[in-house]
Coordinates of C-alpha atoms in Angstrom, one line a residue:
M1 CA 67.3 36.8 -20.2
E2 CA 68.3 39.3 -17.7
V3 CA 67.4 41.7 -14.7
V4 CA 69.0 43.7 -11.9
I5 CA 67.8 44.0 -9.0
L6 CA 68.9 47.0 -6.6
S7 CA 70.7 46.5 -3.3
S8 CA 68.5 48.2 -0.7
D9 CA 71.2 49.1 1.0
S10 CA 74.4 51.3 -1.3
S11 CA 76.2 52.7 1.5
S12 CA 77.9 49.8 2.5
P13 CA 79.6 47.6 -0.9
P14 CA 78.2 44.4 -1.3
S15 CA 80.2 40.8 -0.2
P16 CA 81.4 38.9 -3.5
I17 CA 78.1 36.8 -4.0
A18 CA 81.3 33.6 -5.1
N19 CA 84.4 34.3 -5.4
S20 CA 86.1 36.2 -9.3
P21 CA 87.2 34.5 -12.0
G22 CA 90.8 35.5 -11.8
S23 CA 91.3 36.3 -7.9
N24 CA 92.3 34.2 -5.7
K25 CA 90.5 36.1 -2.6
S26 CA 87.7 33.8 -0.8
T27 CA 85.0 36.6 0.7
E28 CA 81.8 34.3 2.1
P29 CA 78.6 35.5 0.8
D30 CA 76.3 37.9 3.3
G31 CA 73.6 35.5 3.8
A32 CA 71.2 38.1 4.8
N33 CA 71.9 40.9 1.9
I34 CA 70.6 37.7 -0.4
A35 CA 67.8 36.6 1.3
E36 CA 67.2 39.9 0.8
K37 CA 68.2 40.2 -2.6
R38 CA 66.3 36.7 -3.5
D39 CA 63.0 37.4 -1.8
F40 CA 63.2 41.0 -3.5
L41 CA 63.3 38.8 -7.5
I42 CA 61.3 36.8 -5.9
K43 CA 58.2 38.8 -5.5
S44 CA 59.4 40.7 -8.7
T45 CA 59.2 37.7 -10.9
V46 CA 55.9 36.9 -9.7
N47 CA 54.3 40.4 -9.4
K48 CA 54.9 40.9 -13.1
I49 CA 57.2 44.8 -11.3
P50 CA 58.9 45.4 -14.0
I51 CA 62.7 45.8 -13.4
H52 CA 65.5 47.2 -15.5
N53 CA 67.3 44.8 -17.5
F54 CA 70.8 45.1 -19.0
S55 CA 73.5 43.7 -21.2
S56 CA 76.6 43.5 -20.7
S57 CA 77.1 45.3 -24.4
D58 CA 75.3 48.2 -22.5
E59 CA 76.5 49.3 -19.6
S60 CA 77.5 53.0 -20.7
D61 CA 74.3 53.7 -21.6
N62 CA 72.4 57.0 -20.7
E63 CA 68.9 54.9 -19.6
C64 CA 72.0 53.2 -17.2
S65 CA 73.4 56.6 -16.9
P66 CA 71.7 57.3 -13.5
V67 CA 72.3 54.0 -11.8
L68 CA 75.7 54.1 -12.7
E69 CA 77.1 57.4 -11.7
N70 CA 77.6 56.6 -8.6
K71 CA 80.3 53.2 -7.7
N72 CA 78.6 52.5 -4.5
S73 CA 75.4 52.8 -6.4
C74 CA 76.6 50.6 -8.7
E75 CA 78.1 48.4 -6.0
S76 CA 75.2 47.3 -4.8
V77 CA 73.9 46.7 -8.1
V78 CA 73.6 42.7 -9.2
K79 CA 72.5 41.3 -12.1
I80 CA 70.8 37.8 -12.7
T81 CA 71.4 36.2 -16.1
E82 CA 70.0 33.6 -17.2
N83 CA 72.2 30.4 -19.1
D84 CA 71.1 27.2 -20.5
G85 CA 68.3 26.5 -17.4
D86 CA 71.1 27.8 -15.2
F87 CA 70.8 31.1 -13.0
E88 CA 74.2 33.6 -13.0
F89 CA 75.0 36.9 -10.5
Y90 CA 76.7 39.3 -10.8
Q91 CA 78.0 42.5 -10.0
I92 CA 78.9 45.6 -12.6
E93 CA 82.8 45.5 -11.1
E94 CA 83.3 42.3 -10.4
T95 CA 81.6 39.4 -12.3
Y96 CA 81.2 36.8 -9.3
T97 CA 78.8 33.4 -9.0
Q98 CA 78.2 30.7 -6.3
R99 CA 75.8 28.1 -7.8
G100 CA 74.9 27.0 -4.1
Y101 CA 72.6 30.4 -4.0
V102 CA 71.3 30.7 -7.0
S103 CA 70.4 26.7 -7.2
Q104 CA 68.3 27.8 -4.3
V105 CA 67.1 31.3 -5.7
K106 CA 65.6 28.8 -9.1
E107 CA 64.0 26.7 -6.6
D108 CA 63.0 29.1 -5.2
L109 CA 60.8 30.4 -7.8
I110 CA 60.2 27.7 -9.6
N111 CA 58.1 26.3 -6.4
V112 CA 56.1 30.1 -6.4
E113 CA 54.9 29.0 -10.4
V114 CA 54.3 25.8 -9.5
L115 CA 52.1 27.4 -6.1
N116 CA 51.0 30.0 -9.3
N117 CA 50.1 27.6 -11.4
S118 CA 48.4 25.2 -8.7
D119 CA 45.8 27.5 -7.6
D120 CA 45.8 28.8 -11.1
Y121 CA 44.8 25.9 -12.2
S122 CA 42.6 24.7 -8.5
A123 CA 40.5 27.5 -9.1
Q124 CA 40.1 26.3 -12.8
E125 CA 39.6 22.7 -11.7
S126 CA 36.9 23.5 -9.6
K127 CA 35.4 25.5 -11.9
T128 CA 35.1 22.9 -14.7
S129 CA 34.0 20.6 -11.2
K130 CA 31.2 22.9 -10.4
K131 CA 30.0 23.4 -14.2
K132 CA 30.8 19.8 -14.2
S133 CA 28.3 18.4 -11.7
L134 CA 25.9 21.4 -12.9
Q135 CA 25.4 19.4 -15.9
E136 CA 24.4 15.7 -13.8
E137 CA 21.9 17.6 -12.0
R138 CA 20.4 18.8 -14.9
E139 CA 21.4 15.8 -16.7
R140 CA 20.1 13.9 -13.8
R141 CA 17.2 15.9 -13.6
L142 CA 16.3 15.4 -16.9
K143 CA 16.6 11.9 -16.3
E144 CA 14.5 11.5 -12.9
K145 CA 11.7 14.0 -15.5
E146 CA 11.5 11.3 -18.8
E147 CA 11.2 8.5 -16.1
K148 CA 8.6 10.1 -14.8
M149 CA 6.6 10.4 -17.6
V150 CA 7.6 6.6 -18.7
E151 CA 5.6 5.9 -15.8
K152 CA 3.1 7.6 -15.8
A153 CA 1.9 6.4 -19.3
R154 CA 2.8 2.6 -17.8
E155 CA 0.6 3.8 -15.4
K156 CA -2.3 5.1 -17.0
A157 CA -2.1 2.1 -19.8
L158 CA -2.2 0.0 -16.6
K159 CA -5.6 1.4 -15.6
K160 CA -7.0 0.9 -19.5
A161 CA -6.4 -2.2 -20.4
A162 CA -7.4 -3.2 -16.3
S163 CA -10.6 -1.8 -17.5
E164 CA -10.7 -3.6 -20.8
A165 CA -10.8 -6.3 -18.8
Q166 CA -13.6 -5.7 -16.4
K167 CA -15.6 -4.5 -19.4
A168 CA -14.8 -7.8 -21.2
N169 CA -17.3 -9.1 -17.9
R170 CA -19.8 -6.6 -18.2
P171 CA -23.4 -8.4 -18.2
G172 CA -23.7 -7.3 -22.5
E173 CA -20.0 -8.0 -23.3
C174 CA -19.7 -11.0 -21.1
M175 CA -21.9 -13.4 -22.9
K176 CA -19.9 -12.9 -26.2
H177 CA -16.8 -14.5 -24.6
I178 CA -18.5 -17.8 -23.0
Q179 CA -19.3 -21.1 -24.8
V180 CA -21.0 -24.2 -24.1
L181 CA -19.3 -27.3 -25.0
I182 CA -21.7 -29.7 -25.4
D183 CA -21.6 -33.5 -25.5
Q184 CA -22.3 -34.8 -29.5
R185 CA -24.7 -38.3 -27.9
L186 CA -27.3 -36.0 -26.1
L187 CA -28.0 -34.9 -30.4
T188 CA -29.8 -38.5 -30.1
E189 CA -32.0 -37.3 -27.7
E190 CA -35.7 -36.0 -27.9
Y191 CA -34.8 -32.3 -26.1
S192 CA -31.6 -31.5 -28.1
G193 CA -33.6 -29.4 -31.2
N194 CA -35.5 -27.3 -28.4
L195 CA -31.2 -27.0 -26.6
L196 CA -30.1 -25.8 -29.5
S197 CA -32.9 -23.2 -30.1
A198 CA -32.5 -21.4 -27.2
L199 CA -28.8 -21.2 -27.8
Q200 CA -29.4 -19.5 -30.4
A201 CA -31.9 -17.3 -29.6
G202 CA -30.0 -16.7 -26.5
Q203 CA -26.6 -16.1 -29.2
I204 CA -25.4 -17.6 -26.9
Q205 CA -21.6 -19.5 -28.4
Y206 CA -21.9 -23.4 -28.3
S207 CA -19.5 -26.1 -29.6
I208 CA -20.0 -29.9 -30.2
Q209 CA -17.7 -32.1 -29.6
E210 CA -17.7 -35.8 -27.9
Q211 CA -16.6 -34.7 -24.1
L212 CA -14.5 -37.5 -21.9
S213 CA -17.9 -38.7 -19.9
E214 CA -21.3 -39.4 -21.7
K215 CA -23.8 -36.3 -21.9
I216 CA -21.8 -34.5 -20.4
I217 CA -22.6 -30.0 -20.8
T218 CA -19.8 -27.9 -19.3
W219 CA -18.6 -24.1 -20.5
V220 CA -14.9 -22.4 -21.5
K221 CA -14.0 -18.9 -21.5
T222 CA -12.3 -16.7 -23.0
V223 CA -10.4 -14.3 -20.4
Y224 CA -8.6 -11.2 -21.7
S225 CA -5.0 -10.1 -19.6
Y226 CA -4.0 -6.4 -20.6
H227 CA 0.0 -6.1 -20.0
C228 CA 2.5 -2.9 -20.8
D229 CA 6.0 -3.8 -22.5
D230 CA 8.9 -1.4 -21.9
D231 CA 7.4 1.0 -24.2
G232 CA 4.9 1.4 -22.3
K233 CA 2.2 0.3 -24.9
V234 CA -0.8 -1.4 -23.4
I235 CA -0.7 -6.4 -24.8
S236 CA -3.3 -7.9 -25.1
S237 CA -3.8 -11.5 -24.8
T238 CA -6.2 -14.5 -24.5
N239 CA -6.6 -17.9 -22.5
L240 CA -9.6 -20.0 -22.4
K241 CA -10.7 -21.1 -19.1
E242 CA -12.4 -24.0 -18.2
E243 CA -15.5 -23.0 -15.6
N244 CA -16.2 -24.9 -13.3
I245 CA -19.5 -27.3 -13.4
V246 CA -20.0 -30.1 -15.4
L247 CA -24.1 -30.7 -15.8
I248 CA -24.6 -34.5 -16.4
I249 CA -27.5 -35.2 -18.4
M250 CA -29.8 -39.0 -18.0
M251 CA -32.8 -39.8 -18.0
S252 CA -35.0 -40.9 -15.6
N253 CA -35.8 -44.5 -16.7
Q254 CA -30.8 -44.5 -16.5
L255 CA -32.2 -43.1 -13.5
T256 CA -33.8 -45.5 -12.0
Q257 CA -31.9 -48.8 -13.4
L258 CA -29.3 -47.3 -12.0
V259 CA -31.0 -47.2 -8.0
R260 CA -32.8 -50.7 -8.8
E261 CA -29.2 -51.8 -9.1
M262 CA -27.4 -49.6 -6.2
K263 CA -25.0 -48.1 -8.6
L264 CA -26.2 -44.8 -8.9
R265 CA -23.2 -43.5 -7.0
S266 CA -20.6 -45.3 -8.5
Y267 CA -21.2 -43.9 -12.1
I268 CA -21.0 -40.5 -10.6
Q269 CA -18.2 -41.5 -8.7
N270 CA -16.1 -41.9 -12.3
I271 CA -17.3 -39.1 -13.5
A272 CA -15.5 -36.2 -10.7
K273 CA -12.3 -38.5 -11.7
Q274 CA -12.5 -37.6 -14.4
H275 CA -13.4 -34.2 -13.8
L276 CA -11.2 -33.5 -10.7
K277 CA -12.0 -30.3 -9.2
K278 CA -15.3 -30.0 -11.0
R279 CA -18.9 -29.2 -9.1
L280 CA -21.1 -32.5 -11.1
I281 CA -25.0 -31.7 -10.9
L282 CA -27.0 -34.5 -12.1
I283 CA -30.1 -33.8 -14.8
I284 CA -32.9 -35.8 -15.0
Y285 CA -34.7 -35.3 -17.8
K286 CA -38.3 -36.9 -17.4
L287 CA -38.3 -38.0 -13.3
G288 CA -42.1 -36.8 -13.0
E289 CA -44.3 -37.8 -15.9
Y290 CA -42.2 -41.6 -14.2
Y291 CA -43.6 -41.6 -11.1
R292 CA -47.2 -41.0 -13.2
L293 CA -46.6 -43.5 -15.2
Q294 CA -45.5 -45.4 -11.9
N295 CA -48.9 -44.5 -10.2
I296 CA -50.9 -45.5 -13.4
E297 CA -49.1 -48.6 -14.0
K298 CA -50.0 -49.1 -10.4
Q299 CA -53.5 -48.0 -10.8
R300 CA -54.2 -50.6 -13.6
K301 CA -52.4 -53.8 -12.4
F302 CA -54.6 -53.7 -8.8
K303 CA -57.6 -52.9 -10.8
T304 CA -56.7 -56.3 -12.5
Q305 CA -55.7 -57.9 -10.1
C306 CA -59.9 -57.6 -8.5
R307 CA -61.0 -58.8 -12.5
T308 CA -58.3 -61.5 -12.3
G309 CA -57.5 -62.4 -9.2
S310 CA -54.0 -63.5 -10.5
G311 CA -52.4 -60.9 -6.8
A312 CA -49.5 -62.5 -6.3
K313 CA -47.4 -62.3 -9.8
E314 CA -48.4 -59.1 -10.5
K315 CA -47.9 -57.7 -6.9
Q316 CA -43.7 -59.5 -7.6
N317 CA -43.9 -57.6 -11.0
V318 CA -45.5 -53.7 -8.9
E319 CA -42.3 -54.5 -5.4
N320 CA -39.5 -54.8 -8.6
Q321 CA -39.6 -51.3 -9.9
V322 CA -38.1 -48.6 -8.5
C323 CA -40.5 -46.2 -6.1
Q324 CA -40.4 -41.8 -4.9
S325 CA -38.1 -43.0 -1.8
D326 CA -35.8 -45.2 -3.5
I327 CA -34.8 -42.2 -5.7
E328 CA -34.8 -39.9 -2.8
K329 CA -32.3 -42.2 -1.1
A330 CA -30.3 -42.0 -3.2
L331 CA -30.4 -38.7 -4.3
I332 CA -29.4 -37.6 -1.0
E333 CA -26.4 -40.1 -0.9
I334 CA -24.5 -38.8 -3.4
Q335 CA -25.4 -34.8 -2.6
I336 CA -23.5 -35.4 0.9
F337 CA -20.7 -37.7 -1.4
E338 CA -20.2 -36.9 -4.1
N339 CA -21.2 -33.2 -3.5
C340 CA -23.4 -33.7 -6.8
S341 CA -27.2 -32.1 -6.4
H342 CA -29.9 -32.7 -9.1
R343 CA -32.6 -31.4 -10.5
F344 CA -35.4 -32.1 -12.5
V345 CA -36.3 -31.1 -16.1
E346 CA -39.8 -32.4 -17.5
T347 CA -40.1 -31.4 -21.0
S348 CA -37.3 -29.7 -23.5
Q349 CA -38.8 -26.2 -23.6
D350 CA -37.5 -26.3 -19.7
F351 CA -34.7 -27.6 -20.8
G352 CA -33.2 -25.5 -22.9
T353 CA -33.9 -22.6 -20.7
L354 CA -31.7 -23.4 -17.6
I355 CA -29.2 -24.6 -20.2
A356 CA -29.1 -21.5 -20.8
Q357 CA -29.6 -19.9 -17.7
F358 CA -26.5 -21.7 -16.0
T359 CA -24.3 -20.1 -19.3
K360 CA -25.5 -16.8 -18.3
A361 CA -24.8 -17.7 -14.3
L362 CA -21.9 -18.3 -14.8
A363 CA -21.0 -15.3 -17.4
E364 CA -22.0 -13.3 -15.0
K365 CA -20.1 -14.8 -12.1
E366 CA -17.0 -12.5 -12.0
F367 CA -19.1 -9.1 -12.6
K368 CA -20.4 -10.4 -9.1
L369 CA -18.1 -11.2 -7.5
E370 CA -16.6 -8.0 -8.4
K371 CA -19.6 -6.1 -7.0
Q372 CA -20.4 -7.4 -3.6
K373 CA -16.2 -7.4 -3.0
K374 CA -16.5 -3.6 -3.6
E375 CA -19.6 -3.5 -1.5
Q376 CA -18.3 -5.5 1.4
E377 CA -15.3 -3.4 1.4
N378 CA -17.4 0.0 1.6
L379 CA -20.2 -1.5 4.0
G380 CA -21.6 2.5 5.8
W381 CA -24.1 2.4 8.8
F382 CA -26.1 0.0 6.6
A383 CA -25.9 -3.4 4.6
S384 CA -27.3 -3.5 1.3
G385 CA -29.8 -6.7 0.6
D386 CA -30.4 -8.5 -2.5
S387 CA -33.2 -10.5 -1.2
R388 CA -36.9 -9.7 -2.5
D389 CA -38.5 -8.6 1.2
T390 CA -35.5 -5.7 1.8
V391 CA -35.3 -2.3 1.0
K392 CA -31.8 -0.2 -0.5
V393 CA -31.0 3.0 1.6
D394 CA -28.4 4.6 -0.7
K395 CA -25.8 7.3 0.2
S396 CA -28.5 10.9 0.3
G397 CA -31.5 8.5 2.3
N398 CA -33.7 7.6 0.1
G399 CA -35.6 4.9 1.0
L400 CA -35.0 5.2 5.3
L401 CA -39.1 6.3 5.4
R402 CA -40.2 3.0 3.4
L403 CA -37.3 0.9 5.9
W404 CA -39.1 2.2 9.3
K405 CA -42.8 1.3 7.4
Q406 CA -41.0 -2.5 6.7
Q407 CA -40.3 -2.4 9.6
L408 CA -43.3 -2.2 11.0
C409 CA -44.9 -3.9 9.3
Q410 CA -42.4 -7.3 10.8
F411 CA -44.9 -7.1 13.9
N412 CA -48.3 -9.1 13.7
T413 CA -51.4 -8.1 12.7
A414 CA -49.6 -5.1 11.6
S415 CA -50.4 -4.2 7.7
L416 CA -48.8 -1.6 5.7
D417 CA -52.5 0.7 6.0
T418 CA -51.5 0.4 10.6
A419 CA -47.4 1.5 9.5
E420 CA -48.5 4.3 6.4
A421 CA -50.7 5.0 10.4
I422 CA -48.1 4.7 12.3
V423 CA -45.2 7.1 10.1
S424 CA -47.3 9.7 9.0
L425 CA -47.6 10.6 13.3
Y426 CA -43.6 9.2 14.2
P427 CA -41.5 9.5 10.7
S428 CA -38.8 8.3 12.1
P429 CA -38.1 5.1 14.9
K430 CA -35.8 8.7 16.9
S431 CA -39.5 10.8 17.1
L432 CA -41.3 7.1 18.2
I433 CA -38.7 6.8 21.2
Q434 CA -38.8 10.4 22.4
A435 CA -42.1 9.9 22.5
Y436 CA -42.0 7.0 24.4
E437 CA -38.8 8.8 26.7
N438 CA -41.4 11.6 27.3
C439 CA -44.3 9.6 28.4
L440 CA -44.8 9.6 32.9
T441 CA -45.7 5.8 33.3
P442 CA -44.7 3.0 31.2
R443 CA -48.8 2.1 31.1
Q444 CA -48.5 5.4 28.5
G445 CA -46.3 4.4 26.8
Q446 CA -48.0 1.2 26.6
L447 CA -51.4 3.2 24.9
L448 CA -49.4 5.4 22.8
L449 CA -50.0 4.1 19.7
Q450 CA -53.3 2.5 20.3
D451 CA -56.0 5.0 19.4
I452 CA -53.9 5.6 15.6
A453 CA -56.7 5.6 13.0
V454 CA -56.1 3.3 10.2
R455 CA -58.0 4.0 6.8
R456 CA -58.4 0.6 4.5
C457 CA -58.5 1.8 0.9
A458 CA -60.6 4.7 -0.3
G459 CA -64.1 6.0 -0.7
P460 CA -67.0 5.1 -0.5
L461 CA -64.9 1.4 0.7
T462 CA -63.2 3.2 3.3
S463 CA -63.5 1.8 6.6
V464 CA -61.0 3.4 10.2
R465 CA -60.1 1.5 13.3
R466 CA -58.0 1.8 15.8
V467 CA -53.8 0.1 16.0
G468 CA -55.9 -1.3 19.8
P469 CA -53.6 -1.6 22.6
E470 CA -52.2 -5.3 21.6
L471 CA -50.0 -3.9 18.6
S472 CA -49.2 -0.9 20.9
K473 CA -48.5 -2.7 24.1
K474 CA -45.8 -4.9 20.9
I475 CA -44.1 -1.7 19.4
Y476 CA -43.3 -0.8 22.8
N477 CA -42.0 -3.1 24.7
F478 CA -39.9 -3.9 22.0
F479 CA -37.9 -0.2 22.1
T480 CA -37.8 0.8 25.4
S481 CA -37.2 -3.2 26.9
K482 CA -33.6 -3.6 28.3
N483 CA -34.7 -7.9 28.7
G484 CA -33.2 -9.5 24.9
E485 CA -34.9 -12.6 26.1
L486 CA -38.6 -11.1 26.9
S487 CA -41.8 -12.2 25.0
L488 CA -43.6 -9.6 23.0
S489 CA -46.6 -11.1 23.7
Q490 CA -46.4 -10.6 27.0
D491 CA -45.5 -8.0 28.8
S492 CA -41.9 -6.5 30.3
K493 CA -41.8 -6.6 33.7
D494 CA -38.0 -4.3 33.9
T495 CA -39.1 -1.4 31.0

């Protein structure tokens, strides 16, 4: 490569760059001129400015003649060539070489080239990095979207699994998942036939097998559990859960014998040890019949004593029998100390019905407990009633009028006809309280309701009576008195 650099100062001859071969005279180079030429070379090379190229063979060509016409200008022409990786500086007329300045120029050229390459590389690297970051951001968003979709599908599957689990506890389905375990020694008793018939009529599953204790009945329930795997699929599993109720079936003669020997409590304790953390219920079969037979026997023996006169011996036999008070004391003892309650059954049909009722109650227990929990968590201003004499009020207010009538019926001598007569004039407690507030004196408030007509029956048998001053005064004291200890049957002193 050959590069020609023209000096900007053509009037003054350039200083020799290096000692000419064959010349004994050594001249120091002009540092300023060399620096200017080096800077021009760097700018021309980096910025791609075209520079005339000359070789030793075509220095006298016509193309170069305009430059070489004047020697002064020719002397100011410097040619740089590359030889084996090193730069050499020449003049047209005399050739000089100085490696020191050439190496500095070469280093500057390399640094400029590296700088330009580094700038290009940095721009390209920045562009690549930006593209890579965009790609990573796109992949991250796509991954988050997939994770959200998987999580949503998993939540949907879990919700479906929970719905399936709740469905198994509903009253229509729960009876299919419970089984009655009957001790095989119960089949020898007289009530076994009606027991199996009652279970079959109720479509209740049962199994006859030998239990840990004699003549007992237990229950097992199939519990379904659902969970999701990593792929979001619902997997179901079943487990058998033993219910915490154990029925102990006992005939009346066996009970009386244990009471006579004072072994009833120890008998219950042995069963409790075999069934830990379970509630024991003693079912006594035909104890009422035992009491009747005992009374009949007492009467017969009493008549016999009167006829024969053998009263002492017969009286001793009667005293050896277990009386009703002894049985009741023994039953209360096991209830207090062993937490064992008892039920009386007189017929085999009642016995079968009782077992079916226990089975249904245990099957619906989970559903009822969950329902009660939800009702307690979402209670409004009133509590829902589950007993017989309560009034249910929904969120729309349906049932409030009936509840108001029911409240008035709680007063003594207040029948449903009386409550309906009062409600016809005052359809809510608020309207009645406002009427009491508008009364000028307490006496007027106490007699506010006494003249309201109460109609009984309908048609020709209709009779009309009044509410009366006594009931009117009670209602007034109830809604206006500030004394919580005031009796409604007495006059209120602070109204």
